[in-house]
Amino acid sequence: MKAIRVNLKSDSPGITLEEIQRPVLEHADEVLVRVLAIGLDGTDREILQEHYGSPPIGEQSLTTGHESLGIVVEAGAETGFQAGDLVTCLVRRPCHEQDCVNCRNGHADFCESGNYTERGIKGAHGFLAEYYKEQARYVVLVPKTSLHYGMLAEPQSIVEKVWNQVQKIQQRLIWEPKTALILGSGPLGLLGAATCRVLGLDVYVWSMAAEDSKQGQLAKACGAVYQQAEGDGSSGSKASLSEYVKKIDRSFDLILECTGYSPLAFEAMSVLGAGGVLALLGVTPGARKMEISADTLNLSIVLENKCIIGSVNASRRDFETGVYRLGEIEARFPGFLQRVITERFQLEEVHGIDFSKIEVKAIVEVVPRQEWERLAQGSSEIQYSFSV
Ligand code: BGC
Ligand code: ZN
């Protein structure tokens, strides 16, 4: 079968389309999945440009891809899945440290040792291949009605984890959130905006993209107020986030930082409303430095009971909520999710992708889209079930 491999260890790094062994089921709790499509995000961009990620121990290269949508073609007897099921897959697998209490208790997304693996990212091959196999406990059923946007379940799971955390944290006070500010209008920002709208919040999206860009249009399509940032938005720049928030005279109960531009995280701390939560979601492998008004910032965080959290990855429950929420978003804003997918590539084109040209979200159609319906209906090709 074909797989996209990134060589992360040699002097001649590069992205190759390789012919590798198709996985074979060995245990009754495993499923074999035929990949339909894989979403690409900023993490993939960093990996494909060799700034992030690591291959499995002892190997040179990594099969990329962690935002998956596929069809079960073989299901072990103990999986509860059937050939023809539409599925997505969790990304992280627990570490093996005995004293990592979260990994030992099924919360690998809160791993403390840092020795977790992530399929397609860190120490484990991903899904950007024609097939993958996985234990059923990491595989999540997706309704067939979500066939054309189900690969967004993984980024949506990131949003759900945050929302879940925020709800738990906010039990510290009587919290009646009304307003959310989303920084960034990439896929995560837009999914965050649509989610907050579905949850009944007034949503503001602040981002560098032009107002008439796809991002701006999509933000407005889900009922958010869109504001284009001038400059980089950090304090001291032409029109900082603080100035914008002062101008619109709103206070934010929730802020999601989805730009991956770390200086904005600090700017966001100052504009967060009293008792609010700022969630930082950007993975920033660089080494950027900045000066901050430490006293002023500290004072406002203390006097206004502000809470700042970092959040990464997601649990099975977050994936399940994510799958459900995608259905809610589709019902409320029909077509929105498919409009988020702005570029479509084939496996053969991955090595040449210019990430700077991607408008919102790129996916790789491992199987051409025209064939998805037929495969999801369970064509003769996948009508068999496998018992081990
Ligand atoms: C993925 C997460 C992962 C994180 C850090 C993100 O792109 O969606 O699942 O934990 O990168 O590697
Ligand atoms: Zn761990």
Short mmCIF file of C-alpha atoms and ligand atoms in Angstrom, two decimals:
data_model
loop_
_atom_site.label_atom_id
_atom_site.label_comp_id
_atom_site.label_asym_id
_atom_site.label_seq_id
_atom_site.Cartn_x
_atom_site.Cartn_y
_atom_site.Cartn_z
CA MET A 1 0.00 0.00 0.00
CA LYS A 2 1.03 3.63 -0.43
CA ALA A 3 2.04 5.85 2.50
CA ILE A 4 3.45 9.35 2.90
CA ARG A 5 6.72 9.20 4.77
CA VAL A 6 8.78 12.11 6.08
CA ASN A 7 12.41 11.37 6.66
CA LEU A 8 13.19 13.12 9.94
CA LYS A 9 16.56 11.63 10.79
CA SER A 10 18.87 11.70 7.79
CA ASP A 11 20.91 14.41 6.10
CA SER A 12 18.64 14.20 3.10
CA PRO A 13 15.25 14.94 4.61
CA GLY A 14 12.24 14.85 2.41
CA ILE A 15 8.70 13.71 1.82
CA THR A 16 8.23 10.52 -0.15
CA LEU A 17 5.32 8.44 -1.31
CA GLU A 18 6.38 4.91 -0.47
CA GLU A 19 5.11 1.43 -1.08
CA ILE A 20 4.95 -0.27 2.30
CA GLN A 21 3.41 -3.43 3.77
CA ARG A 22 -0.33 -3.24 4.32
CA PRO A 23 -1.00 -3.94 8.03
CA VAL A 24 -2.42 -7.33 8.97
CA LEU A 25 -4.75 -7.88 11.94
CA GLU A 26 -3.20 -9.98 14.67
CA HIS A 27 -5.56 -9.56 17.61
CA ALA A 28 -9.29 -9.83 18.11
CA ASP A 29 -9.48 -6.22 19.36
CA GLU A 30 -8.06 -4.66 16.19
CA VAL A 31 -9.66 -3.12 13.15
CA LEU A 32 -8.22 -2.53 9.70
CA VAL A 33 -9.32 0.79 8.25
CA ARG A 34 -9.23 1.93 4.65
CA VAL A 35 -8.39 5.63 4.73
CA LEU A 36 -10.71 7.94 2.80
CA ALA A 37 -9.24 11.31 3.73
CA ILE A 38 -6.74 12.95 6.03
CA GLY A 39 -6.87 16.57 7.17
CA LEU A 40 -3.68 18.59 7.37
CA ASP A 41 -3.06 21.16 10.09
CA GLY A 42 -0.27 23.39 11.37
CA THR A 43 1.35 20.45 13.13
CA ASP A 44 1.56 18.60 9.80
CA ARG A 45 3.06 21.70 8.23
CA GLU A 46 5.74 21.77 10.94
CA ILE A 47 6.40 18.04 10.45
CA LEU A 48 6.50 18.23 6.66
CA GLN A 49 8.97 21.10 7.00
CA GLU A 50 10.91 18.97 9.53
CA HIS A 51 10.54 21.36 12.49
CA TYR A 52 8.52 18.98 14.66
CA GLY A 53 7.69 15.31 15.06
CA SER A 54 9.73 12.15 15.47
CA PRO A 55 9.70 8.70 13.88
CA PRO A 56 9.12 5.51 15.88
CA ILE A 57 12.20 4.45 17.86
CA GLY A 58 14.81 2.85 15.61
CA GLU A 59 13.29 4.24 12.40
CA GLN A 60 14.30 7.12 10.15
CA SER A 61 10.98 8.24 8.81
CA LEU A 62 7.44 8.86 9.96
CA THR A 63 4.15 8.18 8.20
CA THR A 64 2.35 11.48 8.80
CA GLY A 65 -1.34 12.28 9.20
CA HIS A 66 -3.43 12.40 12.36
CA GLU A 67 -6.81 13.82 11.28
CA SER A 68 -8.40 10.74 9.81
CA LEU A 69 -11.59 9.49 8.25
CA GLY A 70 -11.86 5.93 7.00
CA ILE A 71 -13.97 2.85 6.52
CA VAL A 72 -13.52 -0.33 8.54
CA VAL A 73 -12.63 -3.14 6.14
CA GLU A 74 -11.81 -5.86 8.66
CA ALA A 75 -13.00 -5.98 12.25
CA GLY A 76 -11.65 -8.37 14.88
CA ALA A 77 -14.31 -10.35 16.75
CA GLU A 78 -13.98 -8.29 19.95
CA THR A 79 -14.07 -4.83 18.42
CA GLY A 80 -17.78 -4.12 18.17
CA PHE A 81 -17.10 -2.68 14.70
CA GLN A 82 -18.25 -4.03 11.35
CA ALA A 83 -16.88 -3.79 7.87
CA GLY A 84 -18.38 -0.67 6.33
CA ASP A 85 -18.37 1.43 9.53
CA LEU A 86 -17.20 5.02 9.06
CA VAL A 87 -14.57 5.86 11.68
CA THR A 88 -12.00 8.31 12.93
CA CYS A 89 -9.16 7.59 15.33
CA LEU A 90 -7.62 9.05 18.48
CA VAL A 91 -4.12 10.43 18.07
CA ARG A 92 -2.30 9.93 21.38
CA ARG A 93 -1.24 6.67 23.04
CA PRO A 94 -0.19 6.51 26.70
CA CYS A 95 3.40 6.52 27.93
CA HIS A 96 4.75 3.49 29.76
CA GLU A 97 5.94 5.26 32.93
CA GLN A 98 4.55 3.52 35.98
CA ASP A 99 4.19 6.78 37.88
CA CYS A 100 2.36 8.69 35.13
CA VAL A 101 -0.90 8.64 36.97
CA ASN A 102 -2.92 10.05 34.07
CA CYS A 103 -1.65 7.60 31.46
CA ARG A 104 -2.16 4.76 33.93
CA ASN A 105 -5.76 5.86 34.36
CA GLY A 106 -6.80 6.29 30.76
CA HIS A 107 -6.06 10.02 30.45
CA ALA A 108 -3.13 10.01 28.01
CA ASP A 109 -4.15 13.48 26.85
CA PHE A 110 -2.95 14.60 30.31
CA CYS A 111 0.31 12.61 30.18
CA GLU A 112 2.83 14.11 32.59
CA SER A 113 5.98 12.28 31.57
CA GLY A 114 5.96 13.58 28.00
CA ASN A 115 6.81 10.06 26.83
CA TYR A 116 3.47 9.51 25.13
CA THR A 117 3.37 8.71 21.43
CA GLU A 118 1.07 10.36 18.90
CA ARG A 119 0.16 8.68 15.64
CA GLY A 120 1.51 10.69 12.75
CA ILE A 121 3.31 13.13 15.04
CA LYS A 122 5.54 11.64 17.70
CA GLY A 123 7.06 8.17 17.78
CA ALA A 124 4.22 6.36 16.00
CA HIS A 125 3.20 6.12 12.36
CA GLY A 126 0.14 8.07 11.32
CA PHE A 127 -2.75 7.58 8.97
CA LEU A 128 -1.66 9.20 5.70
CA ALA A 129 -1.58 5.83 3.98
CA GLU A 130 -4.10 3.63 2.24
CA TYR A 131 -4.79 1.55 5.36
CA TYR A 132 -4.04 1.57 9.07
CA LYS A 133 -4.78 -0.83 11.85
CA GLU A 134 -5.67 0.09 15.41
CA GLN A 135 -7.13 -1.27 18.61
CA ALA A 136 -10.86 -0.64 18.70
CA ARG A 137 -10.61 1.41 21.90
CA TYR A 138 -8.90 4.17 19.95
CA VAL A 139 -11.34 4.05 17.05
CA VAL A 140 -14.48 6.21 17.08
CA LEU A 141 -17.62 5.66 15.02
CA VAL A 142 -18.69 8.54 12.77
CA PRO A 143 -22.26 8.69 11.41
CA LYS A 144 -22.48 8.26 7.65
CA THR A 145 -24.26 11.61 7.44
CA SER A 146 -20.87 13.16 8.31
CA LEU A 147 -19.10 11.45 5.40
CA HIS A 148 -18.02 14.67 3.74
CA TYR A 149 -16.67 16.43 6.83
CA GLY A 150 -15.93 13.62 9.32
CA MET A 151 -12.18 14.20 9.04
CA LEU A 152 -12.82 17.39 11.05
CA ALA A 153 -13.66 15.25 14.11
CA GLU A 154 -10.05 15.40 15.31
CA PRO A 155 -9.70 19.22 15.30
CA GLN A 156 -13.22 19.41 16.73
CA SER A 157 -12.11 17.08 19.56
CA ILE A 158 -9.50 19.71 20.49
CA VAL A 159 -12.29 22.30 20.81
CA GLU A 160 -14.42 19.88 22.86
CA LYS A 161 -11.59 19.13 25.27
CA VAL A 162 -11.22 22.83 25.95
CA TRP A 163 -14.94 23.37 26.42
CA ASN A 164 -15.09 20.39 28.74
CA GLN A 165 -12.16 21.74 30.79
CA VAL A 166 -13.59 25.23 30.90
CA GLN A 167 -16.89 23.96 32.23
CA LYS A 168 -15.14 22.06 35.01
CA ILE A 169 -12.90 24.98 35.94
CA GLN A 170 -15.73 27.48 35.95
CA GLN A 171 -17.52 25.64 38.70
CA ARG A 172 -15.32 27.87 40.86
CA LEU A 173 -17.90 30.66 40.38
CA ILE A 174 -21.39 31.26 39.08
CA TRP A 175 -20.60 31.35 35.40
CA GLU A 176 -23.07 32.56 32.85
CA PRO A 177 -20.86 33.04 29.79
CA LYS A 178 -22.15 35.35 27.10
CA THR A 179 -19.18 36.27 24.96
CA ALA A 180 -16.29 34.44 23.36
CA LEU A 181 -13.30 35.83 21.51
CA ILE A 182 -11.55 33.56 19.05
CA LEU A 183 -8.05 34.54 18.03
CA GLY A 184 -7.25 33.15 14.62
CA SER A 185 -9.46 31.99 11.80
CA GLY A 186 -7.75 28.80 10.74
CA PRO A 187 -9.68 25.52 10.97
CA LEU A 188 -9.42 25.39 14.76
CA GLY A 189 -10.51 29.00 15.18
CA LEU A 190 -13.46 28.53 12.84
CA LEU A 191 -14.54 25.28 14.51
CA GLY A 192 -14.16 27.04 17.87
CA ALA A 193 -16.27 29.94 16.63
CA ALA A 194 -19.02 27.70 15.24
CA THR A 195 -19.03 25.67 18.47
CA CYS A 196 -19.37 28.77 20.64
CA ARG A 197 -22.22 29.96 18.41
CA VAL A 198 -23.97 26.58 18.78
CA LEU A 199 -23.46 26.93 22.53
CA GLY A 200 -25.31 30.23 22.41
CA LEU A 201 -22.45 32.67 22.89
CA ASP A 202 -21.85 35.98 21.11
CA VAL A 203 -18.66 35.30 19.18
CA TYR A 204 -15.96 37.64 17.94
CA VAL A 205 -13.22 36.35 15.64
CA TRP A 206 -10.05 38.40 15.43
CA SER A 207 -7.52 37.38 12.83
CA MET A 208 -5.07 38.64 10.24
CA ALA A 209 -7.05 37.40 7.24
CA ALA A 210 -8.88 40.05 5.19
CA GLU A 211 -12.54 40.53 5.90
CA ASP A 212 -13.56 39.27 2.46
CA SER A 213 -11.23 36.25 2.68
CA LYS A 214 -12.65 32.73 3.00
CA GLN A 215 -11.87 32.87 6.72
CA GLY A 216 -13.70 36.14 7.19
CA GLN A 217 -16.68 34.86 5.22
CA LEU A 218 -16.81 31.61 7.17
CA ALA A 219 -16.59 33.39 10.51
CA LYS A 220 -19.55 35.52 9.50
CA ALA A 221 -21.39 32.49 8.07
CA CYS A 222 -21.59 31.01 11.55
CA GLY A 223 -22.82 34.27 13.01
CA ALA A 224 -19.58 35.58 14.48
CA VAL A 225 -18.43 39.19 14.28
CA TYR A 226 -15.24 39.26 12.25
CA GLN A 227 -12.45 41.75 12.71
CA GLN A 228 -9.30 41.83 10.67
CA ALA A 229 -6.21 42.50 12.75
CA GLU A 230 -3.85 45.16 11.52
CA GLY A 231 -0.20 44.33 12.07
CA ASP A 232 0.54 41.38 14.31
CA GLY A 233 -1.87 42.53 17.00
CA SER A 234 0.58 42.45 19.89
CA SER A 235 0.84 45.45 22.19
CA GLY A 236 2.69 48.32 20.63
CA SER A 237 1.68 47.29 17.13
CA LYS A 238 -0.49 49.54 14.99
CA ALA A 239 -3.85 48.27 16.20
CA SER A 240 -3.42 45.94 19.09
CA LEU A 241 -5.94 43.45 20.33
CA SER A 242 -6.34 45.57 23.47
CA GLU A 243 -7.27 48.60 21.39
CA TYR A 244 -9.83 46.60 19.44
CA VAL A 245 -11.42 45.24 22.59
CA LYS A 246 -11.50 48.73 24.10
CA LYS A 247 -13.13 50.04 20.94
CA ILE A 248 -15.93 47.47 20.87
CA ASP A 249 -16.32 47.79 24.64
CA ARG A 250 -16.94 44.11 25.28
CA SER A 251 -15.62 41.90 27.99
CA PHE A 252 -14.90 38.26 27.15
CA ASP A 253 -15.90 35.29 29.25
CA LEU A 254 -13.91 32.90 27.11
CA ILE A 255 -10.96 33.42 24.79
CA LEU A 256 -9.54 30.70 22.57
CA GLU A 257 -6.05 31.47 21.29
CA CYS A 258 -5.84 29.55 18.00
CA THR A 259 -3.26 31.55 16.05
CA GLY A 260 -0.13 29.79 17.27
CA TYR A 261 1.47 33.25 17.52
CA SER A 262 2.66 33.23 21.11
CA PRO A 263 2.85 37.02 21.78
CA LEU A 264 -0.92 37.15 21.32
CA ALA A 265 -1.36 34.80 24.27
CA PHE A 266 -0.06 37.56 26.54
CA GLU A 267 -2.10 40.26 24.87
CA ALA A 268 -5.13 38.01 25.37
CA MET A 269 -4.47 37.80 29.13
CA SER A 270 -4.99 41.51 29.44
CA VAL A 271 -8.25 41.60 27.47
CA LEU A 272 -9.84 38.62 29.23
CA GLY A 273 -12.87 39.59 31.29
CA ALA A 274 -13.17 39.13 35.06
CA GLY A 275 -13.68 35.49 36.03
CA GLY A 276 -13.02 34.43 32.44
CA VAL A 277 -10.89 31.70 30.97
CA LEU A 278 -8.22 32.07 28.33
CA ALA A 279 -7.36 28.78 26.66
CA LEU A 280 -4.10 28.53 24.76
CA LEU A 281 -4.19 25.99 21.93
CA GLY A 282 -1.30 26.97 19.66
CA VAL A 283 1.64 24.57 19.32
CA THR A 284 4.62 26.93 18.92
CA PRO A 285 7.93 25.09 18.40
CA GLY A 286 9.89 28.34 17.77
CA ALA A 287 11.96 30.40 20.23
CA ARG A 288 10.26 33.80 20.10
CA LYS A 289 10.89 36.27 22.94
CA MET A 290 8.99 39.40 23.96
CA GLU A 291 8.80 42.01 26.69
CA ILE A 292 5.67 42.09 28.81
CA SER A 293 4.21 44.47 31.40
CA ALA A 294 4.54 41.84 34.09
CA ASP A 295 3.07 43.85 36.99
CA THR A 296 0.05 45.13 35.11
CA LEU A 297 -0.68 41.72 33.70
CA ASN A 298 -0.22 39.95 37.00
CA LEU A 299 -2.38 42.50 38.77
CA SER A 300 -5.29 42.09 36.40
CA ILE A 301 -5.09 38.29 36.52
CA VAL A 302 -5.16 38.36 40.33
CA LEU A 303 -7.73 41.13 40.89
CA GLU A 304 -10.09 39.73 38.28
CA ASN A 305 -9.81 36.02 39.07
CA LYS A 306 -8.67 35.28 35.56
CA CYS A 307 -7.77 31.77 34.56
CA ILE A 308 -5.31 30.79 31.84
CA ILE A 309 -5.08 27.19 30.69
CA GLY A 310 -3.13 25.30 28.10
CA SER A 311 -4.87 22.44 26.37
CA VAL A 312 -3.60 19.79 24.02
CA ASN A 313 -4.89 16.65 22.40
CA ALA A 314 -8.20 15.06 23.36
CA SER A 315 -9.78 12.02 24.98
CA ARG A 316 -12.15 9.48 23.49
CA ARG A 317 -15.04 11.33 25.10
CA ASP A 318 -13.94 14.57 23.41
CA PHE A 319 -13.88 12.78 20.05
CA GLU A 320 -17.37 11.45 20.65
CA THR A 321 -18.66 14.90 21.62
CA GLY A 322 -16.79 16.28 18.61
CA VAL A 323 -18.53 13.89 16.24
CA TYR A 324 -21.87 14.88 17.78
CA ARG A 325 -21.05 18.59 17.61
CA LEU A 326 -20.10 18.43 13.94
CA GLY A 327 -23.65 17.18 13.36
CA GLU A 328 -25.01 20.12 15.38
CA ILE A 329 -22.89 22.62 13.46
CA GLU A 330 -24.01 21.12 10.14
CA ALA A 331 -27.68 21.32 11.21
CA ARG A 332 -27.34 24.92 12.33
CA PHE A 333 -25.07 26.17 9.55
CA PRO A 334 -25.61 23.81 6.60
CA GLY A 335 -22.59 23.53 4.33
CA PHE A 336 -20.30 25.42 6.72
CA LEU A 337 -18.09 22.43 7.49
CA GLN A 338 -17.55 21.53 3.86
CA ARG A 339 -16.71 25.14 3.10
CA VAL A 340 -13.96 24.94 5.74
CA ILE A 341 -12.26 22.40 3.46
CA THR A 342 -10.74 24.71 0.88
CA GLU A 343 -8.05 22.55 -0.74
CA ARG A 344 -8.04 18.90 -1.74
CA PHE A 345 -4.93 16.93 -2.70
CA GLN A 346 -4.11 13.41 -3.75
CA LEU A 347 -1.36 11.30 -2.18
CA GLU A 348 0.89 11.98 -5.18
CA GLU A 349 0.66 15.73 -4.58
CA VAL A 350 1.56 15.87 -0.88
CA HIS A 351 5.29 16.46 -1.35
CA GLY A 352 4.60 19.62 -3.36
CA ILE A 353 2.00 21.23 -1.09
CA ASP A 354 2.69 24.91 -0.47
CA PHE A 355 1.18 25.46 2.97
CA SER A 356 1.36 29.23 2.61
CA LYS A 357 -1.24 28.98 -0.17
CA ILE A 358 -3.81 26.99 1.81
CA GLU A 359 -6.81 29.22 2.44
CA VAL A 360 -8.34 27.41 5.40
CA LYS A 361 -8.09 23.64 5.51
CA ALA A 362 -6.45 21.17 3.18
CA ILE A 363 -7.31 17.50 3.09
CA VAL A 364 -5.69 14.63 1.26
CA GLU A 365 -8.23 12.47 -0.53
CA VAL A 366 -6.57 9.08 -0.22
CA VAL A 367 -9.62 7.69 -2.01
CA PRO A 368 -11.18 10.10 -4.54
CA ARG A 369 -14.26 11.76 -3.08
CA GLN A 370 -16.52 10.39 -5.83
CA GLU A 371 -15.97 6.90 -4.39
CA TRP A 372 -16.69 7.67 -0.74
CA GLU A 373 -20.47 7.14 -0.95
CA ARG A 374 -20.06 3.76 -2.60
CA LEU A 375 -17.49 2.62 -0.02
CA ALA A 376 -19.54 3.94 2.88
CA GLN A 377 -22.57 2.04 1.65
CA GLY A 378 -20.46 -1.10 1.89
CA SER A 379 -19.56 -2.10 -1.65
CA SER A 380 -18.70 -5.74 -2.40
CA GLU A 381 -15.06 -4.82 -1.97
CA ILE A 382 -15.50 -4.31 1.76
CA GLN A 383 -18.42 -6.60 2.50
CA TYR A 384 -16.40 -9.08 4.52
CA SER A 385 -15.88 -9.18 8.26
CA PHE A 386 -12.81 -10.65 9.83
CA SER A 387 -12.50 -12.70 13.00
CA VAL A 388 -9.19 -13.53 14.58
C1 BGC B 1 -2.88 17.47 17.36
C2 BGC B 1 -2.92 16.94 18.76
C3 BGC B 1 -1.51 16.80 19.30
C4 BGC B 1 -0.76 18.11 19.16
C5 BGC B 1 0.65 18.09 19.70
C6 BGC B 1 -2.05 18.71 17.28
O1 BGC B 1 -1.97 19.10 15.94
O2 BGC B 1 -4.19 17.76 16.92
O3 BGC B 1 -3.58 15.70 18.80
O4 BGC B 1 -1.56 16.40 20.66
O5 BGC B 1 -0.75 18.49 17.80
O6 BGC B 1 1.50 17.17 19.08
ZN ZN B 2 2.11 9.52 30.49
#
